[in-house]
Coordinates of C-alpha atoms in Angstrom, one line a residue:
X3 CA 2.9 26.4 -2.2
X4 CA 0.5 24.5 0.2
X5 CA 2.2 21.3 -0.8
X6 CA 5.4 22.5 0.6
X7 CA 4.0 23.3 4.1
X8 CA 5.5 20.2 5.5
X9 CA 9.1 21.2 4.7
X10 CA 10.8 22.2 8.0
X11 CA 12.0 25.7 8.4
X12 CA 15.6 24.5 8.7
X13 CA 15.9 24.0 5.0
X14 CA 16.1 27.7 4.0
X15 CA 18.8 30.5 3.8
X16 CA 19.4 34.1 4.6
X17 CA 19.3 37.1 2.3
X18 CA 22.9 37.9 3.3
X19 CA 24.1 35.6 0.5
X20 CA 23.8 36.6 -3.1
X21 CA 21.1 34.8 -5.0
X22 CA 22.3 31.7 -6.8
X23 CA 20.7 29.4 -9.4
X24 CA 18.6 26.7 -7.8
X25 CA 20.7 23.7 -8.9
X26 CA 22.2 22.3 -5.8
X27 CA 19.3 22.5 -3.4
X28 CA 15.9 21.4 -4.7
X29 CA 12.5 21.2 -3.1
X30 CA 11.1 17.9 -2.2
X31 CA 8.5 18.1 -4.9
X32 CA 11.2 18.8 -7.5
X33 CA 13.2 15.7 -6.4
X34 CA 10.1 13.6 -6.8
X35 CA 9.5 14.9 -10.3
X36 CA 13.2 14.4 -11.3
X37 CA 13.0 17.5 -13.5
X38 CA 15.9 19.5 -14.9
X39 CA 16.0 22.9 -13.4
X40 CA 16.3 24.6 -16.8
X41 CA 14.3 22.4 -19.1
X42 CA 10.6 21.4 -18.9
X43 CA 9.1 19.0 -21.3
X44 CA 5.6 19.5 -22.8
X45 CA 2.8 18.5 -20.4
X46 CA 4.9 18.6 -17.1
X47 CA 3.5 21.0 -14.5
X48 CA 5.2 22.8 -11.6
X49 CA 4.5 21.7 -8.1
X50 CA 3.2 24.2 -5.6
X51 CA 0.9 27.2 -5.7
X52 CA 3.6 29.7 -6.5
X53 CA 4.7 27.9 -9.6
X54 CA 1.4 27.2 -11.3
X55 CA 0.5 30.6 -12.7
X56 CA 3.8 32.3 -13.2
X57 CA 3.7 33.2 -16.9
X58 CA 0.0 34.3 -16.8
X59 CA 0.6 36.4 -13.7
X60 CA 3.6 38.2 -15.2
X61 CA 1.8 38.8 -18.5
X62 CA -1.2 40.2 -16.7
X63 CA 0.9 42.3 -14.3
X64 CA -0.3 40.5 -11.2
X65 CA 3.2 40.1 -9.7
X66 CA 3.6 43.0 -7.3
X67 CA 6.6 45.2 -7.2
X68 CA 9.3 44.6 -4.6
X69 CA 7.6 46.6 -2.0
X70 CA 5.2 46.0 0.9
X71 CA 2.4 43.7 0.2
X72 CA -1.1 44.9 -0.1
X73 CA -3.4 44.9 2.9
X74 CA -6.7 43.3 3.5
X75 CA -7.9 40.2 1.7
X76 CA -5.1 40.4 -0.8
X77 CA -2.4 40.5 1.9
X78 CA 0.4 37.9 1.4
X79 CA 0.5 35.6 4.4
X80 CA 3.0 33.1 5.8
X81 CA 2.6 29.6 4.6
X82 CA 3.9 28.1 7.9
X83 CA 1.5 29.9 10.2
X84 CA -1.4 27.4 10.4
X85 CA -3.3 28.9 13.4
X86 CA -4.0 32.3 11.7
X87 CA -3.0 34.6 8.9
X88 CA 0.3 36.3 9.7
X89 CA 1.8 38.8 7.3
X90 CA 4.7 37.5 5.2
X91 CA 7.9 39.5 5.1
X92 CA 9.9 37.3 2.6
X93 CA 9.4 34.9 -0.2
X94 CA 11.9 32.1 -0.9
X95 CA 12.2 31.4 -4.6
X96 CA 14.1 28.2 -3.9
X97 CA 11.5 26.8 -1.5
X98 CA 8.5 28.5 -3.2
X99 CA 7.2 29.4 0.2
X100 CA 6.3 32.7 1.9
X101 CA 7.6 33.3 5.4
X102 CA 6.7 35.6 8.3
X103 CA 9.4 37.2 10.5
X104 CA 9.7 34.2 12.8
X105 CA 9.7 31.5 10.1
X106 CA 12.2 33.3 7.9
X107 CA 14.9 33.3 10.7
X108 CA 16.4 29.9 9.7
X109 CA 17.2 31.3 6.3
X110 CA 19.0 34.2 8.0
X111 CA 20.8 32.1 10.6
X112 CA 21.5 28.7 9.1
X113 CA 24.5 28.7 6.8
X114 CA 23.2 25.6 4.9
X115 CA 20.4 27.8 3.6
X116 CA 22.5 30.8 2.4
X117 CA 22.2 29.7 -1.2
X118 CA 18.4 30.1 -1.2
X119 CA 17.1 33.2 -3.0
X120 CA 14.9 35.4 -0.8
X121 CA 12.9 38.4 -2.1
X122 CA 10.2 40.6 -0.7
X123 CA 6.9 38.9 -0.6
X124 CA 5.4 38.1 -4.0
X125 CA 2.2 36.3 -4.7
X126 CA 3.1 34.3 -7.8
X127 CA 6.6 33.8 -9.3
X128 CA 8.6 31.3 -11.1
X129 CA 12.4 30.9 -10.3
X130 CA 13.0 29.0 -13.5
X131 CA 15.2 30.8 -15.9
X132 CA 17.0 30.0 -19.2
X133 CA 20.2 28.3 -18.3
X134 CA 21.9 29.9 -21.3
X135 CA 20.7 33.5 -21.0
X136 CA 19.4 33.7 -17.4
X137 CA 16.1 35.2 -18.7
X138 CA 12.6 34.3 -18.0
X139 CA 11.2 31.3 -19.9
X140 CA 8.3 32.7 -22.0
X141 CA 8.1 30.4 -25.0
X142 CA 7.7 26.7 -25.8
X143 CA 9.8 25.2 -28.7
X144 CA 7.5 22.6 -30.4
X145 CA 10.5 20.9 -32.1
X146 CA 12.7 20.5 -29.1
X147 CA 9.8 20.1 -26.7
X148 CA 11.2 22.5 -24.1
X149 CA 10.6 26.0 -22.6
X150 CA 12.8 28.8 -23.9
X151 CA 13.4 32.5 -23.4
X152 CA 13.1 35.3 -25.9
X153 CA 16.8 35.2 -26.8
X154 CA 16.6 31.5 -27.5
X155 CA 14.1 32.2 -30.3
X156 CA 16.8 34.2 -32.0
X157 CA 19.7 31.9 -31.4
X158 CA 19.7 28.1 -30.9
X159 CA 15.9 27.8 -31.6
X160 CA 15.8 30.3 -34.4
X161 CA 13.3 29.1 -37.0
X162 CA 11.7 26.5 -34.7
X163 CA 8.0 26.6 -34.3
X164 CA 7.1 28.1 -31.0
X165 CA 4.0 28.8 -28.9
X166 CA 3.3 30.8 -25.8
X167 CA 3.3 28.9 -22.6
X168 CA -0.3 29.7 -22.0
X169 CA -1.3 28.2 -25.4
X170 CA 0.8 25.1 -24.8
X171 CA -0.6 24.8 -21.3
X172 CA -4.2 24.9 -22.6
X173 CA -3.3 22.3 -25.2
X174 CA -1.5 20.0 -22.8
X175 CA -4.1 20.5 -20.2
X176 CA -6.7 19.2 -22.6
X177 CA -4.4 16.3 -23.4
X178 CA -3.9 15.7 -19.7
X179 CA -7.7 15.6 -19.2
X180 CA -8.1 13.2 -22.1
X181 CA -5.2 11.0 -20.7
X182 CA -7.0 11.0 -17.3
X183 CA -10.2 9.9 -19.0
X184 CA -8.3 7.2 -20.9
X185 CA -6.6 6.1 -17.7
X186 CA -9.9 6.0 -15.8
X187 CA -11.3 3.8 -18.6
X188 CA -8.2 1.5 -18.6
X189 CA -8.3 1.3 -14.8
X190 CA -12.0 0.3 -14.8
X191 CA -11.3 -2.2 -17.7
X192 CA -8.3 -3.6 -15.8
X193 CA -10.4 -4.0 -12.6
X194 CA -13.0 -5.8 -14.6
X195 CA -10.4 -8.1 -16.2
X196 CA -8.9 -8.8 -12.8
X197 CA -12.3 -9.6 -11.4
X198 CA -13.0 -11.9 -14.4
X199 CA -9.6 -13.5 -13.9
X200 CA -10.4 -14.2 -10.3
X201 CA -13.7 -15.7 -11.3
X202 CA -11.8 -17.6 -14.0
X203 CA -9.4 -18.9 -11.4
X204 CA -12.2 -20.1 -9.3
X205 CA -13.9 -21.7 -12.3
X206 CA -10.6 -23.5 -13.1
X207 CA -10.3 -24.8 -9.6
X208 CA -13.9 -26.0 -9.5
X209 CA -13.8 -27.5 -12.9
X210 CA -10.5 -29.3 -12.5
X211 CA -11.6 -30.4 -9.0
X212 CA -14.7 -32.0 -10.6
X213 CA -12.6 -33.6 -13.3
X214 CA -10.3 -35.0 -10.6
X215 CA -13.3 -36.5 -8.8
X216 CA -14.3 -38.2 -12.1
X217 CA -10.8 -39.5 -12.6
X218 CA -10.6 -40.8 -9.0
X219 CA -14.0 -42.5 -9.5
X220 CA -12.8 -44.1 -12.8
X221 CA -9.5 -45.2 -11.3
X222 CA -11.4 -46.5 -8.3
X223 CA -13.4 -48.7 -10.7
X224 CA -10.1 -49.7 -12.2
X225 CA -8.8 -50.6 -8.8
X226 CA -11.9 -52.7 -8.2
X227 CA -11.5 -54.4 -11.6
X228 CA -7.9 -55.1 -10.9
X229 CA -8.7 -56.6 -7.5
X230 CA -11.5 -58.7 -9.2
X231 CA -9.1 -59.9 -11.9
X232 CA -6.5 -60.7 -9.2
X233 CA -9.2 -62.7 -7.2
X234 CA -10.2 -64.5 -10.4
X235 CA -6.7 -65.5 -11.2
X236 CA -6.0 -66.7 -7.7
X237 CA -9.3 -68.6 -7.7
X238 CA -8.4 -70.2 -11.0
X239 CA -5.0 -71.3 -9.6
X240 CA -6.6 -72.6 -6.5
X241 CA -9.1 -74.6 -8.4
X242 CA -6.4 -76.1 -10.6
X243 CA -4.4 -76.8 -7.5
X244 CA -7.4 -78.7 -5.9
X245 CA -7.9 -80.7 -9.1
X246 CA -4.2 -81.5 -9.3
X247 CA -4.0 -82.4 -5.7
X248 CA -7.1 -84.6 -5.9
X249 CA -5.8 -86.4 -8.9
X250 CA -2.4 -87.0 -7.3
X251 CA -4.1 -88.2 -4.1
X252 CA -6.2 -90.7 -6.0
X253 CA -3.2 -92.1 -7.8
X254 CA -1.2 -92.2 -4.6
X255 CA -4.0 -94.2 -2.9
X256 CA -4.2 -96.7 -5.7
X257 CA -0.4 -97.1 -5.7
X258 CA -0.4 -97.6 -2.0
X259 CA -3.0 -100.4 -2.4
X260 CA -0.9 -102.0 -5.1
X261 CA 2.2 -101.6 -2.9
X262 CA 0.4 -103.6 -0.2
X263 CA -0.5 -106.4 -2.6
X264 CA 3.0 -106.6 -3.9
X265 CA 4.4 -106.8 -0.3
X266 CA 2.0 -109.6 0.4
X267 CA 3.0 -111.5 -2.8
X268 CA 6.6 -111.1 -1.7
X269 CA 5.9 -112.7 1.6
X270 CA 4.1 -115.6 -0.1
X271 CA 7.0 -116.2 -2.3
X272 CA 9.4 -116.2 0.6
X273 CA 7.2 -118.8 2.4
X274 CA 7.0 -121.0 -0.8
X275 CA 10.7 -120.9 -1.1
X276 CA 11.0 -122.6 2.3
X277 CA 8.7 -125.6 1.4
X278 CA 10.7 -128.8 1.1
X279 CA 7.9 -131.1 -0.2
X280 CA 7.9 -131.0 -4.0
X281 CA 4.2 -131.7 -4.4
X282 CA 3.2 -129.1 -1.9
X283 CA 5.6 -126.5 -3.4
X284 CA 4.2 -127.1 -7.0
X285 CA 0.6 -126.9 -5.8
X286 CA 1.3 -123.6 -4.0
X287 CA 3.3 -122.2 -6.8
X288 CA 0.7 -123.0 -9.5
X289 CA -2.0 -121.5 -7.4
X290 CA 0.1 -118.3 -6.8
X291 CA 1.0 -118.1 -10.4
X292 CA -2.7 -118.3 -11.5
X293 CA -3.8 -115.4 -9.2
X294 CA -0.8 -113.1 -9.8
X295 CA -1.5 -110.0 -11.9
X296 CA 1.1 -109.0 -14.4
X297 CA 0.9 -105.1 -14.3
X298 CA 3.5 -102.5 -15.5
X299 CA 5.7 -100.7 -13.1
X300 CA 4.3 -97.1 -12.4
X301 CA 6.2 -94.0 -13.3
X302 CA 5.2 -90.3 -12.6
X303 CA 5.7 -87.3 -14.9
X304 CA 3.6 -84.3 -13.9
X305 CA 5.2 -81.6 -16.2
X306 CA 4.5 -79.1 -13.4
X307 CA 7.2 -76.6 -14.3
X308 CA 6.1 -76.4 -18.0
X309 CA 2.5 -76.0 -17.1
X310 CA 3.1 -73.3 -14.4
X311 CA 5.4 -71.4 -16.8
X312 CA 2.6 -71.3 -19.3
X313 CA 0.2 -69.9 -16.8
X314 CA 2.8 -67.4 -15.7
X315 CA 3.3 -66.2 -19.3
X316 CA -0.5 -65.7 -19.7
X317 CA -0.6 -63.6 -16.5
X318 CA 2.5 -61.5 -17.4
X319 CA 1.2 -60.9 -21.0
X320 CA -2.1 -59.7 -19.7
X321 CA -0.4 -57.5 -17.1
X322 CA 1.9 -55.9 -19.7
X323 CA -1.1 -55.2 -22.0
X324 CA -3.0 -53.6 -19.1
X325 CA 0.0 -51.5 -18.1
X326 CA 0.3 -50.3 -21.7
X327 CA -3.4 -49.4 -21.7
X328 CA -2.9 -47.4 -18.5
X329 CA 0.0 -45.6 -20.1
X330 CA -2.2 -44.7 -23.0
X331 CA -4.2 -42.4 -20.5
X332 CA -1.4 -39.9 -20.4
X333 CA -0.5 -40.2 -24.1
X334 CA -4.0 -39.8 -25.3
X335 CA -4.7 -36.9 -23.0
X336 CA -1.6 -35.1 -24.2
X337 CA -2.5 -35.7 -27.8
X338 CA -6.0 -34.6 -27.0
X339 CA -4.8 -31.4 -25.3
X340 CA -2.6 -30.4 -28.4
X341 CA -5.8 -29.4 -30.1
X342 CA -6.2 -25.7 -29.1
X343 CA -9.9 -25.9 -28.5
X344 CA -9.4 -28.5 -25.8
X345 CA -6.4 -26.9 -24.1
X346 CA -7.0 -25.8 -20.5
X347 CA -5.6 -22.2 -20.4
X348 CA -6.5 -18.6 -19.8
X349 CA -6.4 -16.5 -22.9
X350 CA -6.2 -12.7 -23.1
X351 CA -6.4 -10.4 -26.1
X352 CA -5.5 -6.8 -26.6
X353 CA -8.3 -4.3 -27.0
X354 CA -7.4 -3.1 -30.5
X355 CA -9.4 -2.6 -33.7
X356 CA -10.4 -5.8 -35.5
X357 CA -8.1 -5.0 -38.5
X358 CA -5.1 -4.3 -36.3
X359 CA -3.1 -7.3 -37.5
X360 CA -3.1 -6.0 -41.0
X361 CA -3.7 -2.2 -40.8
X362 CA -0.6 -1.3 -38.7
X363 CA 2.7 -2.0 -40.5
X364 CA 5.8 -3.2 -38.7
X365 CA 8.4 -0.5 -37.9
X366 CA 10.7 0.3 -40.9
X367 CA 13.2 2.7 -39.4
X368 CA 14.5 3.6 -36.0
X369 CA 12.1 6.5 -35.5
X370 CA 9.3 3.9 -35.8
X371 CA 10.9 1.6 -33.3
X372 CA 11.4 4.5 -30.8
X373 CA 7.7 4.9 -30.7
X374 CA 7.6 1.7 -28.8
X375 CA 10.6 2.4 -26.6
X376 CA 10.1 0.7 -23.2
X377 CA 12.3 1.2 -20.2
X378 CA 13.5 -2.1 -18.6
X379 CA 15.8 -2.9 -15.7
X380 CA 17.4 -6.0 -14.4
X381 CA 15.5 -7.7 -11.5
X382 CA 17.9 -8.1 -8.6
X383 CA 15.7 -10.8 -7.1
X384 CA 16.6 -13.1 -10.1
X385 CA 20.3 -12.3 -10.6
X386 CA 22.7 -15.2 -10.1
X387 CA 25.3 -14.5 -7.4
X388 CA 28.1 -14.3 -9.9
X389 CA 26.3 -11.4 -11.7
X390 CA 27.0 -7.9 -10.5
X391 CA 24.3 -5.3 -11.0
X392 CA 25.3 -1.6 -11.4
X393 CA 24.0 1.8 -12.5
X394 CA 20.6 1.4 -10.8
X395 CA 20.1 -2.1 -12.2
X396 CA 20.9 -1.0 -15.8
X397 CA 24.2 -2.9 -16.1
X398 CA 25.1 -6.5 -15.4
X399 CA 28.6 -8.1 -15.4
X400 CA 29.7 -11.7 -14.9
X401 CA 32.3 -11.5 -12.1
X402 CA 33.0 -15.3 -11.8
X403 CA 34.3 -16.6 -9.5
X404 CA 33.5 -13.6 -7.2
X405 CA 30.0 -14.0 -5.7
X406 CA 27.8 -11.2 -4.4
X407 CA 25.9 -11.3 -1.1
X408 CA 22.4 -11.4 -2.6
X409 CA 19.7 -12.6 -0.2
X410 CA 18.0 -15.9 -0.9
X411 CA 15.0 -15.6 -3.1
X412 CA 12.7 -18.2 -4.8
X413 CA 13.3 -16.4 -8.2
X414 CA 17.1 -16.3 -8.0
X415 CA 19.0 -18.4 -10.5
X416 CA 21.3 -20.8 -8.7
X417 CA 23.1 -22.7 -11.6
X418 CA 22.9 -20.7 -14.8
X419 CA 24.4 -17.2 -14.7
X420 CA 21.1 -15.6 -15.7
X421 CA 19.0 -12.6 -14.8
X422 CA 15.5 -11.5 -15.9
X423 CA 14.1 -8.0 -16.3
X424 CA 11.9 -6.5 -13.7
X425 CA 9.2 -5.7 -16.3
X426 CA 7.1 -8.2 -18.2
X427 CA 5.9 -7.8 -21.8
X428 CA 2.3 -8.6 -22.7
X429 CA -0.3 -7.7 -25.4
X430 CA 1.7 -4.8 -26.8
X431 CA 4.7 -3.7 -28.8
X432 CA 8.0 -3.1 -27.1
X433 CA 11.5 -1.9 -28.1
X434 CA 14.7 -1.6 -26.1
X435 CA 18.4 -1.4 -26.8
X436 CA 21.5 -2.9 -25.2
X437 CA 25.2 -2.7 -25.4
X438 CA 27.1 -6.0 -25.0
X439 CA 30.8 -6.6 -24.2
X440 CA 32.7 -9.9 -24.1
X441 CA 31.6 -13.2 -25.4
X442 CA 29.1 -15.9 -24.3
X443 CA 26.3 -13.4 -24.1
X444 CA 22.7 -14.7 -24.6
X445 CA 19.8 -12.3 -25.0
X446 CA 16.1 -13.3 -25.3
X447 CA 12.8 -13.6 -23.7
X448 CA 11.2 -16.3 -21.5
X449 CA 8.3 -16.7 -19.1
X450 CA 7.8 -17.6 -15.5
X451 CA 7.8 -21.3 -16.2
X452 CA 11.6 -21.3 -16.3
X453 CA 13.0 -23.1 -13.2
X454 CA 15.6 -20.8 -11.5
X455 CA 16.9 -23.6 -9.3
X456 CA 17.3 -26.2 -12.0
X457 CA 20.6 -27.3 -13.4
X458 CA 19.3 -29.0 -16.5
X459 CA 19.5 -27.4 -20.0
X460 CA 15.8 -26.6 -19.9
X461 CA 16.5 -24.1 -17.1
X462 CA 18.5 -21.8 -19.3
X463 CA 17.0 -19.6 -22.0
X464 CA 18.5 -21.6 -24.8
X465 CA 17.2 -25.0 -23.9
X466 CA 13.4 -24.9 -23.6
X467 CA 10.3 -24.4 -25.8
X468 CA 9.1 -21.2 -24.1
X469 CA 12.3 -19.2 -24.5
X470 CA 13.8 -17.6 -27.6
X471 CA 17.3 -16.0 -27.7
X472 CA 20.4 -15.1 -29.7
X473 CA 24.0 -15.8 -28.7
X474 CA 27.1 -13.8 -29.3
X475 CA 30.2 -16.1 -29.0
X476 CA 32.8 -13.4 -29.7
X477 CA 32.8 -14.1 -33.5
X478 CA 29.3 -14.4 -34.7
X479 CA 25.7 -14.6 -33.7
X480 CA 23.4 -17.7 -33.5
X481 CA 19.8 -18.3 -32.6
X482 CA 18.6 -20.7 -29.9
X483 CA 15.2 -22.3 -29.2
X484 CA 14.3 -25.6 -27.5
X485 CA 18.0 -26.6 -27.4
X486 CA 18.5 -26.1 -31.1
X487 CA 21.1 -23.7 -32.5
X488 CA 20.9 -21.9 -35.8
X489 CA 24.1 -20.2 -37.1
X490 CA 23.3 -16.7 -38.4
X491 CA 26.6 -15.6 -39.9
X492 CA 26.1 -12.0 -38.9
X493 CA 29.1 -9.9 -37.9
X494 CA 29.9 -8.1 -34.7
X495 CA 27.6 -5.5 -33.2
X496 CA 28.1 -3.9 -29.8
X497 CA 24.7 -2.2 -29.7
X498 CA 21.6 -4.3 -30.2
X499 CA 17.9 -3.4 -30.6
X500 CA 15.2 -5.8 -29.5
X501 CA 11.7 -5.5 -30.8
X502 CA 8.7 -7.6 -29.6
X503 CA 5.2 -7.5 -31.0
X504 CA 3.3 -9.7 -28.7
X505 CA 0.0 -9.7 -30.6
X506 CA 1.8 -10.9 -33.8
X507 CA 4.2 -13.2 -32.0
X508 CA 7.2 -11.5 -33.4
X509 CA 10.6 -11.2 -31.7
X510 CA 13.3 -9.4 -33.7
X511 CA 17.0 -8.6 -33.0
X512 CA 18.8 -5.8 -34.7
X513 CA 22.4 -4.7 -34.8
X514 CA 22.9 -0.9 -34.7
X515 CA 26.0 0.6 -36.2
X516 CA 26.4 4.2 -37.3
X517 CA 23.5 5.0 -39.7
X518 CA 22.1 1.5 -40.2
X519 CA 20.0 -1.1 -38.4
X520 CA 20.8 -4.6 -39.5
X521 CA 18.2 -7.4 -38.9
X522 CA 20.1 -10.2 -37.1
X523 CA 17.2 -12.6 -36.6
X524 CA 13.5 -12.7 -36.3
X525 CA 11.6 -15.4 -34.4
X526 CA 8.0 -16.4 -35.1
X527 CA 7.1 -17.2 -31.5
X528 CA 4.1 -18.8 -29.8
X529 CA 3.4 -16.6 -26.8
X530 CA 0.9 -17.9 -24.3
X531 CA 1.5 -15.7 -21.3
X532 CA 3.6 -12.6 -20.3
X533 CA 7.3 -12.9 -21.2
X534 CA 10.3 -11.3 -19.6
X535 CA 13.5 -10.1 -21.2
X536 CA 16.1 -12.7 -20.2
X537 CA 19.9 -12.6 -20.2
X538 CA 22.6 -15.2 -19.7
X539 CA 26.2 -14.3 -19.3
X540 CA 28.1 -17.6 -19.6
X541 CA 31.7 -16.1 -19.7
X542 CA 33.7 -14.2 -17.2
X543 CA 33.8 -10.4 -17.6
X544 CA 31.0 -10.3 -20.2
X545 CA 28.5 -7.5 -19.6
X546 CA 25.2 -6.1 -20.8
X547 CA 24.2 -2.4 -20.5
X548 CA 20.6 -1.3 -20.9
X549 CA 20.5 1.9 -22.9
X550 CA 18.0 4.6 -21.8
X551 CA 16.3 5.7 -24.9
X552 CA 15.0 9.2 -25.5
X553 CA 12.8 9.7 -28.6
X554 CA 13.6 13.4 -28.5
X555 CA 17.3 12.7 -28.6
X556 CA 17.0 10.1 -31.3
X557 CA 14.3 11.6 -33.4
X558 CA 16.7 13.1 -36.0
X559 CA 18.3 9.8 -36.7
X560 CA 16.1 7.7 -39.0
X561 CA 18.1 4.6 -39.6
X562 CA 17.1 2.2 -42.4
X563 CA 16.8 -1.5 -41.7
X564 CA 19.0 -3.8 -43.6
X565 CA 18.6 -7.6 -43.8
X566 CA 22.1 -8.8 -44.8
X567 CA 21.6 -12.6 -45.1
X568 CA 18.8 -15.1 -45.4
X569 CA 19.8 -16.5 -42.0
X570 CA 17.9 -13.6 -40.5
X571 CA 14.6 -15.0 -41.7
X572 CA 12.0 -15.8 -39.1
X573 CA 12.1 -19.1 -37.3
X574 CA 9.9 -20.6 -34.7

């Protein structure tokens, strides 16, 4: 009852109104628990001091009669009087609080509180009654996992194994303590793993930083070598240039000298041509003829273009070869990284027995699958603006071309009409069910590497190597992975079951109809990090509804699994 001390007095009623069942107005603690007023599952405990010991109190006769409370230390006091102990005059079975004369007045004067059930002060009570018989709940049905009254044991629950509430409480209390211990161990283990991951992240940053420094040093040496090669080539060309220029200069100088001699001979001939004396002419001519040199006319062919093109080819061939060698860096590194022992990644493993992979069989009927039932919801931060989320993010519908005013978010899909689940799946077994309507529906899993802003095919769950999905086109199913489609030839199912075993890299899709589960397809995946259920609604008015599974509700229906065709066999 102490937990309810913060509830304001204005939320109570008067005794002038007949007592009603506590169905419309609930206490704050009841709302938090989300409990049904007439049904309590095994292990759930009432909130508040008044609720905790009801059955034991009644059986031991500790609930006083509807008279005045006892005096002294056992006197029932008002729960709202904090300064001192004030005698209570009324108990509200709706609020589970005791009130003094002053604090009970809102119940008597506020019409909104008339439905609350007031009694004379009682120390311990439980307002919960059987919804069918309006009698006190005194037994626990082990089959239906709920509290029942004496008449229920003779009617709807006749023949069901039952236990007293005290016995079940002791059993569940022990289970609760064990669960608490397990949770404490898991919390400590998780804290340890988180700390190790933080250290691992630091180690990755330091190690990769060191490798970057090595790469920068090596490529710095390459830059030096390239610059040296460039200088050598330019020096080679400069030397050849100097030799060629020197050679051309020498030839030019020689030809200029010969040119001067020829010009002089021409002047001599012109002078001889003007001599009129025959004797003098013949003497001069014979003398000139004797000294003249008969040399061939010079002609120049350097072949410069051919020689330069040859040098250019050598340089270009060497450059192309060097570029190819540089490209080999990436190719050889990627080939090297394909070997698992050299891959840079963070690996996690589930803490399970060593023989887990072979000792635990895969589910063989729906009851087995329901053991791994896992509640998922659509993540509104990832939903495309053409997708409408309803029913507390359990239903999605393609409303193209009508957009919804979702706020901008880094994870929101902008091109493909896709949405992810809020929950990730990792190192465990999971099962959930969906109902699909319309055509163009894709259902699968992906990881956070998918680009929500991309428009290429690798940004949808059918077009990359880290997504696996099936597609319903309105006539048949097909499987998609890495942009490759495999026709499955399986008929129509409105309800689908999806099972994922992360440790064994298994992703299976089942069609559920009446009393059978049909295996549609099974993927042998290669999971490396947490995955998210992913959904793509490519056609207008198509929708997906997440089914809230209840093992208690489904436990009686053990559906066999049927594999109709070979197309359902596992693929990667």
